[in-house]
Amino acid sequence: MPQTLVGTGAFDAQAADKINTNFLNIQGYDLWVRPQNVSGNGQTGTYTQPFQSFAAAGGALRAGMVVGFQGVTKENWTTPVVNDITIVGVADQPRQATDNGIANGGGATWLNPSTVASPLISLAQNTSDAPTQAWRFQNIFFNNAGDAACVKLDRKITGSDSSHASFYGCKFTGADSGIQTGEILFLTVVGCTFFDFIGTTDTGIEASIAGGIANPPYLSWVIQNNVFTNNVNHIVGALNNATITGNSFSWKGRSVTTTLQLNLTGGINNIIMGNYFGVAHAETGSAGMFLPQNTLNSWLNFYRDGLVALVPATA
C-alpha cells in the first residue's frame, strides 16, 4: 500500500518541502513514470522498470493509485476514465530540469512535445458519463509553450467531470494559462506558483469553459498561499463561494504589468481576504484590475499602501 501523503493541507510556498518526505521510500508508490530511466526489460511500472510516459502508464491506473514521477516528460496526455489518482513529482523542488532542452537529471518536469496548441494534461474529455474526479498533482513543474493550458479540467453535459481536483506545491508557466477549467466544483490550489503568462490574454488560473451545466458553476474553490507573478492576468472566472486567501499577487513584474488582478465578474459570495497585492489600493486605474465593482463578494486584503477592506474603486 502507498504511504500516506503529508503536507496536503494549508501550507505556504516556502513550506512546500513538507510534501517531500513522501519521496524517501520509493516503495510508497503504486506506479512509476521515469522517462529517462527506462530499461530494456520492459515497462512494468516499478521503480527499476518504470513507464516511459504517462500515456504508457494510463492503462495501468486504478482508483486510489499514487504515481511517482521523476525526470522530464514531453507529452500532451488525455487522462483515462478513473477517479482518485495522485501524481507526485519526486524532486526536492519543482523545476525545469533541462539544459538546452535536454533532461539534466532528476526533477519532475512536464513540457509540451511541440508547438501544437494542446494542453499538457486534459481531464474529463470523454463523452461517457464516467467521471475523472479527485485527481491530485504535487510538486510538478509545468511549462506549456504550445499556446494552450498546462492543465485543462473540463466538465461535460453528457460526459465526464473533473471536479475535486487539487494541486499542491506545483509551478506553472507557458504561453496561455496554468489551469483552465470548465464548470468544475471544489478545485483546490495550494502552495503553487504561476509565473510569466505574458501574452495579452494569458492567465494564471482561468474558469473560461462555460457549459450551462452547474448551477452555480465554479463552486467552492480554495485558492490558498500561492504566488502569482509577472502574469498579464492572475485569476479570471465567475467563481461562486470561493475562498481566495494568503496569496501574493504582483503588479509590476519583471517584464509585464498585470492587467487583471482578480476578475470574478458573474460570481458571488466569494471570500477574498488576507492576500497581498503589489498594487496600491488607491492606485490610479485600480478599479479596472479588481472586478466586479460591487459588494457581492467579501474583501479585506493588504495592498502596497496598507490593509484595506472592500474592492478597490479608484477611477
Short mmCIF file of C-alpha atoms in Angstrom, two decimals:
data_model
loop_
_atom_site.label_atom_id
_atom_site.label_comp_id
_atom_site.label_asym_id
_atom_site.label_seq_id
_atom_site.Cartn_x
_atom_site.Cartn_y
_atom_site.Cartn_z
CA MET A 1 0.00 0.00 0.00
CA PRO A 2 1.26 3.53 -0.67
CA GLN A 3 2.41 5.78 2.11
CA THR A 4 0.08 8.40 3.48
CA LEU A 5 1.00 11.68 1.83
CA VAL A 6 1.80 14.57 4.12
CA GLY A 7 1.73 18.29 3.64
CA THR A 8 -1.50 18.40 1.69
CA GLY A 9 -3.19 20.91 3.95
CA ALA A 10 -2.79 24.68 4.07
CA PHE A 11 0.94 25.24 3.75
CA ASP A 12 2.71 28.18 2.17
CA ALA A 13 5.06 28.01 -0.81
CA GLN A 14 8.12 28.23 1.43
CA ALA A 15 6.99 25.16 3.38
CA ALA A 16 6.32 23.05 0.30
CA ASP A 17 9.21 20.77 1.29
CA LYS A 18 6.75 19.13 3.70
CA ILE A 19 5.47 17.00 0.87
CA ASN A 20 8.96 15.77 0.06
CA THR A 21 9.06 13.36 2.97
CA ASN A 22 6.99 11.15 0.69
CA PHE A 23 9.98 10.68 -1.57
CA LEU A 24 12.25 8.92 0.91
CA ASN A 25 10.70 5.48 0.47
CA ILE A 26 10.44 4.59 -3.20
CA GLN A 27 8.22 1.64 -2.31
CA GLY A 28 5.49 4.13 -1.38
CA TYR A 29 4.21 4.41 -4.95
CA ASP A 30 1.95 2.10 -6.89
CA LEU A 31 3.44 3.04 -10.28
CA TRP A 32 6.48 4.94 -11.52
CA VAL A 33 6.94 7.15 -14.59
CA ARG A 34 10.67 7.89 -15.14
CA PRO A 35 11.13 8.88 -18.81
CA GLN A 36 14.95 8.94 -18.71
CA ASN A 37 15.29 5.62 -16.83
CA VAL A 38 13.53 3.02 -18.93
CA SER A 39 15.43 -0.26 -19.07
CA GLY A 40 15.47 -2.80 -21.86
CA ASN A 41 13.43 -5.23 -19.77
CA GLY A 42 10.06 -3.70 -20.46
CA GLN A 43 7.87 -1.16 -18.74
CA THR A 44 6.06 -2.67 -15.77
CA GLY A 45 5.70 0.48 -13.66
CA THR A 46 8.17 -0.44 -10.93
CA TYR A 47 10.98 1.90 -9.92
CA THR A 48 13.57 -0.16 -11.84
CA GLN A 49 11.26 -0.87 -14.78
CA PRO A 50 9.24 2.35 -14.94
CA PHE A 51 6.88 3.57 -17.61
CA GLN A 52 8.46 5.96 -20.10
CA SER A 53 5.42 8.22 -20.32
CA PHE A 54 2.03 8.83 -18.76
CA ALA A 55 0.43 7.67 -21.98
CA ALA A 56 2.13 4.30 -21.47
CA ALA A 57 1.08 4.19 -17.81
CA GLY A 58 -2.54 5.18 -18.38
CA GLY A 59 -3.87 1.68 -18.94
CA ALA A 60 -2.46 0.52 -15.60
CA LEU A 61 -4.13 3.23 -13.49
CA ARG A 62 -6.76 2.19 -10.97
CA ALA A 63 -8.71 4.31 -8.49
CA GLY A 64 -6.66 5.33 -5.48
CA MET A 65 -3.23 4.80 -7.03
CA VAL A 66 -0.24 7.05 -6.30
CA VAL A 67 2.20 7.58 -9.19
CA GLY A 68 5.80 8.66 -8.66
CA PHE A 69 7.07 10.96 -11.42
CA GLN A 70 10.78 11.60 -11.86
CA GLY A 71 12.55 13.25 -14.79
CA VAL A 72 11.23 15.14 -17.81
CA THR A 73 8.23 14.15 -19.88
CA LYS A 74 7.15 15.83 -23.10
CA GLU A 75 3.59 14.86 -23.90
CA ASN A 76 0.02 16.01 -24.33
CA TRP A 77 -1.93 13.49 -22.28
CA THR A 78 -5.65 12.92 -22.11
CA THR A 79 -6.24 11.01 -18.90
CA PRO A 80 -8.11 7.72 -18.76
CA VAL A 81 -11.50 7.49 -17.05
CA VAL A 82 -10.59 6.80 -13.43
CA ASN A 83 -11.04 8.61 -10.11
CA ASP A 84 -8.75 9.45 -7.20
CA ILE A 85 -5.33 9.42 -8.84
CA THR A 86 -2.34 11.18 -7.24
CA ILE A 87 0.76 12.12 -9.25
CA VAL A 88 3.75 13.19 -7.14
CA GLY A 89 6.85 14.81 -8.58
CA VAL A 90 9.80 13.10 -6.89
CA ALA A 91 12.16 16.07 -6.71
CA ASP A 92 13.37 18.38 -3.95
CA GLN A 93 11.60 21.31 -5.63
CA PRO A 94 9.60 21.61 -8.87
CA ARG A 95 11.97 22.96 -11.51
CA GLN A 96 12.61 22.86 -15.25
CA ALA A 97 15.18 20.08 -15.18
CA THR A 98 16.61 20.69 -18.67
CA ASP A 99 19.66 22.30 -20.25
CA ASN A 100 19.04 23.46 -23.83
CA GLY A 101 16.00 21.21 -23.94
CA ILE A 102 17.86 18.11 -22.72
CA ALA A 103 16.97 16.49 -19.39
CA ASN A 104 19.75 17.17 -16.89
CA GLY A 105 18.82 14.53 -14.32
CA GLY A 106 16.15 14.33 -11.67
CA GLY A 107 13.39 16.90 -11.42
CA ALA A 108 9.71 16.39 -12.19
CA THR A 109 9.15 18.46 -15.32
CA TRP A 110 6.23 18.32 -17.75
CA LEU A 111 6.76 20.07 -21.12
CA ASN A 112 4.92 20.22 -24.43
CA PRO A 113 6.33 17.95 -27.17
CA SER A 114 5.77 20.55 -29.92
CA THR A 115 4.30 23.98 -30.51
CA VAL A 116 0.85 22.45 -31.18
CA ALA A 117 -1.79 24.26 -29.12
CA SER A 118 -2.83 21.41 -26.84
CA PRO A 119 -2.92 21.13 -23.02
CA LEU A 120 -0.21 19.12 -21.31
CA ILE A 121 -2.92 17.30 -19.34
CA SER A 122 -6.62 17.11 -20.23
CA LEU A 123 -9.14 15.66 -17.78
CA ALA A 124 -12.80 14.85 -18.46
CA GLN A 125 -12.56 14.74 -22.22
CA ASN A 126 -14.57 11.55 -22.71
CA THR A 127 -18.22 11.55 -23.77
CA SER A 128 -19.39 8.81 -21.41
CA ASP A 129 -20.88 9.64 -18.03
CA ALA A 130 -17.91 8.17 -16.19
CA PRO A 131 -16.09 10.84 -14.14
CA THR A 132 -12.41 11.63 -13.76
CA GLN A 133 -12.73 13.23 -10.35
CA ALA A 134 -10.42 13.99 -7.42
CA TRP A 135 -7.09 13.91 -9.23
CA ARG A 136 -4.21 15.36 -7.24
CA PHE A 137 -0.91 16.78 -8.57
CA GLN A 138 2.03 17.54 -6.28
CA ASN A 139 5.46 19.09 -6.75
CA ILE A 140 5.49 19.20 -10.56
CA PHE A 141 6.89 21.90 -12.87
CA PHE A 142 4.55 22.53 -15.83
CA ASN A 143 5.64 24.56 -18.87
CA ASN A 144 3.45 24.61 -21.98
CA ALA A 145 4.87 26.76 -24.76
CA GLY A 146 2.22 25.47 -27.16
CA ASP A 147 -0.35 28.27 -26.62
CA ALA A 148 -2.69 26.12 -24.53
CA ALA A 149 -3.28 25.48 -20.85
CA CYS A 150 -0.83 23.48 -18.78
CA VAL A 151 -3.76 21.57 -17.25
CA LYS A 152 -7.32 21.59 -18.58
CA LEU A 153 -10.11 20.45 -16.26
CA ASP A 154 -13.43 20.11 -18.04
CA ARG A 155 -16.99 19.16 -17.26
CA LYS A 156 -19.34 18.00 -19.98
CA ILE A 157 -23.13 17.92 -20.18
CA THR A 158 -23.20 14.30 -21.36
CA GLY A 159 -19.74 13.29 -20.29
CA SER A 160 -17.24 13.20 -17.52
CA ASP A 161 -16.50 15.65 -14.74
CA SER A 162 -13.08 16.58 -13.31
CA SER A 163 -14.33 18.30 -10.16
CA HIS A 164 -12.50 17.92 -6.83
CA ALA A 165 -9.06 18.22 -8.47
CA SER A 166 -6.19 19.56 -6.36
CA PHE A 167 -2.71 20.98 -6.90
CA TYR A 168 -0.07 21.26 -4.18
CA GLY A 169 3.37 22.83 -4.49
CA CYS A 170 3.44 22.93 -8.31
CA LYS A 171 4.84 25.60 -10.66
CA PHE A 172 3.09 26.72 -13.84
CA THR A 173 4.35 28.78 -16.78
CA GLY A 174 3.74 28.91 -20.51
CA ALA A 175 2.02 30.64 -23.41
CA ASP A 176 -1.65 30.52 -22.36
CA SER A 177 -2.71 29.58 -18.84
CA GLY A 178 -1.68 27.50 -15.87
CA ILE A 179 -5.03 25.91 -15.05
CA GLN A 180 -8.06 26.25 -17.34
CA THR A 181 -11.41 24.86 -16.25
CA GLY A 182 -14.97 24.17 -17.19
CA GLU A 183 -17.70 24.46 -14.58
CA ILE A 184 -15.99 22.19 -12.07
CA LEU A 185 -16.65 22.22 -8.33
CA PHE A 186 -14.32 22.12 -5.31
CA LEU A 187 -10.99 22.87 -7.01
CA THR A 188 -8.09 23.22 -4.54
CA VAL A 189 -4.85 25.05 -5.40
CA VAL A 190 -2.36 25.41 -2.53
CA GLY A 191 1.29 26.47 -2.37
CA CYS A 192 1.72 26.80 -6.15
CA THR A 193 3.45 29.42 -8.32
CA PHE A 194 2.03 30.89 -11.55
CA PHE A 195 4.50 33.00 -13.50
CA ASP A 196 5.38 34.50 -16.89
CA PHE A 197 2.00 34.20 -18.58
CA ILE A 198 2.76 37.31 -20.59
CA GLY A 199 0.50 37.16 -23.69
CA THR A 200 -2.39 39.60 -23.96
CA THR A 201 -4.99 37.07 -22.78
CA ASP A 202 -2.70 34.79 -20.79
CA THR A 203 -3.95 33.95 -17.29
CA GLY A 204 -2.65 32.09 -14.25
CA ILE A 205 -5.98 30.43 -13.42
CA GLU A 206 -9.00 30.82 -15.70
CA ALA A 207 -12.52 29.45 -15.39
CA SER A 208 -13.37 30.02 -19.00
CA ILE A 209 -15.15 26.96 -20.41
CA ALA A 210 -18.85 27.68 -19.91
CA GLY A 211 -21.35 24.93 -20.47
CA GLY A 212 -24.52 25.77 -18.56
CA ILE A 213 -24.08 22.58 -16.55
CA ALA A 214 -23.59 23.55 -12.92
CA ASN A 215 -25.80 25.97 -11.01
CA PRO A 216 -23.92 27.76 -9.70
CA PRO A 217 -20.77 26.97 -11.68
CA TYR A 218 -17.18 27.08 -10.38
CA LEU A 219 -18.40 26.42 -6.83
CA SER A 220 -16.43 26.35 -3.58
CA TRP A 221 -12.88 26.63 -4.87
CA VAL A 222 -9.98 27.12 -2.46
CA ILE A 223 -7.02 29.14 -3.79
CA GLN A 224 -4.61 29.49 -0.91
CA ASN A 225 -0.99 30.52 -0.25
CA ASN A 226 0.04 30.72 -3.90
CA VAL A 227 2.34 33.14 -5.72
CA PHE A 228 1.17 34.92 -8.89
CA THR A 229 3.93 36.92 -10.52
CA ASN A 230 4.62 38.53 -13.92
CA ASN A 231 1.29 37.49 -15.45
CA VAL A 232 -0.91 39.69 -17.62
CA ASN A 233 -3.92 38.27 -15.76
CA HIS A 234 -3.77 36.39 -12.47
CA ILE A 235 -7.25 34.88 -11.86
CA VAL A 236 -10.30 35.19 -14.13
CA GLY A 237 -13.63 33.42 -13.71
CA ALA A 238 -17.17 33.67 -12.38
CA LEU A 239 -16.35 31.85 -9.15
CA ASN A 240 -19.00 31.25 -6.52
CA ASN A 241 -18.44 30.77 -2.78
CA ALA A 242 -14.70 30.52 -3.33
CA THR A 243 -12.04 31.18 -0.70
CA ILE A 244 -9.04 33.13 -2.01
CA THR A 245 -6.61 33.76 0.83
CA GLY A 246 -2.93 34.02 1.69
CA ASN A 247 -1.83 34.58 -1.90
CA SER A 248 0.77 37.03 -3.24
CA PHE A 249 -0.17 38.92 -6.43
CA SER A 250 2.41 41.02 -8.24
CA TRP A 251 1.55 44.17 -10.17
CA LYS A 252 4.69 45.33 -11.96
CA GLY A 253 6.55 42.15 -12.88
CA ARG A 254 9.95 41.78 -14.43
CA SER A 255 8.51 42.08 -17.96
CA VAL A 256 4.76 42.86 -17.73
CA THR A 257 2.37 44.94 -15.66
CA THR A 258 -0.68 42.95 -14.62
CA THR A 259 -3.96 44.00 -16.26
CA LEU A 260 -6.36 41.93 -14.15
CA GLN A 261 -5.55 41.01 -10.58
CA LEU A 262 -8.90 39.31 -9.97
CA ASN A 263 -11.84 39.29 -12.35
CA LEU A 264 -14.70 37.39 -10.72
CA THR A 265 -17.43 39.01 -12.79
CA GLY A 266 -20.57 36.87 -12.78
CA GLY A 267 -19.73 35.19 -9.48
CA ILE A 268 -20.89 36.00 -5.94
CA ASN A 269 -20.28 35.24 -2.27
CA ASN A 270 -16.53 34.84 -2.64
CA ILE A 271 -14.20 35.49 0.29
CA ILE A 272 -11.07 37.37 -0.82
CA MET A 273 -9.19 38.05 2.39
CA GLY A 274 -5.66 38.04 3.72
CA ASN A 275 -3.95 38.33 0.33
CA TYR A 276 -1.09 40.69 -0.58
CA PHE A 277 -1.40 42.76 -3.76
CA GLY A 278 1.64 44.57 -5.10
CA VAL A 279 -0.51 47.43 -6.36
CA ALA A 280 -1.73 50.23 -4.08
CA HIS A 281 -5.42 50.22 -3.22
CA ALA A 282 -5.55 53.88 -4.29
CA GLU A 283 -3.51 53.39 -7.47
CA THR A 284 -4.95 55.20 -10.48
CA GLY A 285 -6.84 52.66 -12.54
CA SER A 286 -7.01 50.04 -9.78
CA ALA A 287 -10.79 49.72 -10.21
CA GLY A 288 -10.22 48.05 -13.55
CA MET A 289 -7.88 45.48 -12.03
CA PHE A 290 -10.40 44.15 -9.50
CA LEU A 291 -13.79 43.06 -10.78
CA PRO A 292 -16.71 43.15 -10.26
CA GLN A 293 -17.11 46.58 -8.71
CA ASN A 294 -19.91 45.64 -6.31
CA THR A 295 -20.49 44.33 -2.79
CA LEU A 296 -21.39 40.75 -3.73
CA ASN A 297 -18.00 39.48 -2.51
CA SER A 298 -16.11 39.97 0.77
CA TRP A 299 -12.75 41.80 0.62
CA LEU A 300 -10.08 42.51 3.26
CA ASN A 301 -6.52 42.47 1.94
CA PHE A 302 -3.06 44.01 2.15
CA TYR A 303 -2.04 46.38 -0.63
CA ARG A 304 1.12 48.36 -1.22
CA ASP A 305 -0.47 51.21 0.75
CA GLY A 306 -1.74 49.10 3.64
CA LEU A 307 -4.58 46.92 4.87
CA VAL A 308 -7.88 47.91 3.25
CA ALA A 309 -11.37 46.45 3.17
CA LEU A 310 -13.63 46.46 0.11
CA VAL A 311 -12.70 46.13 -3.54
CA PRO A 312 -10.51 48.95 -4.93
CA ALA A 313 -12.72 51.51 -6.62
CA THR A 314 -10.32 54.20 -7.79
CA ALA A 315 -11.18 55.57 -11.22
#
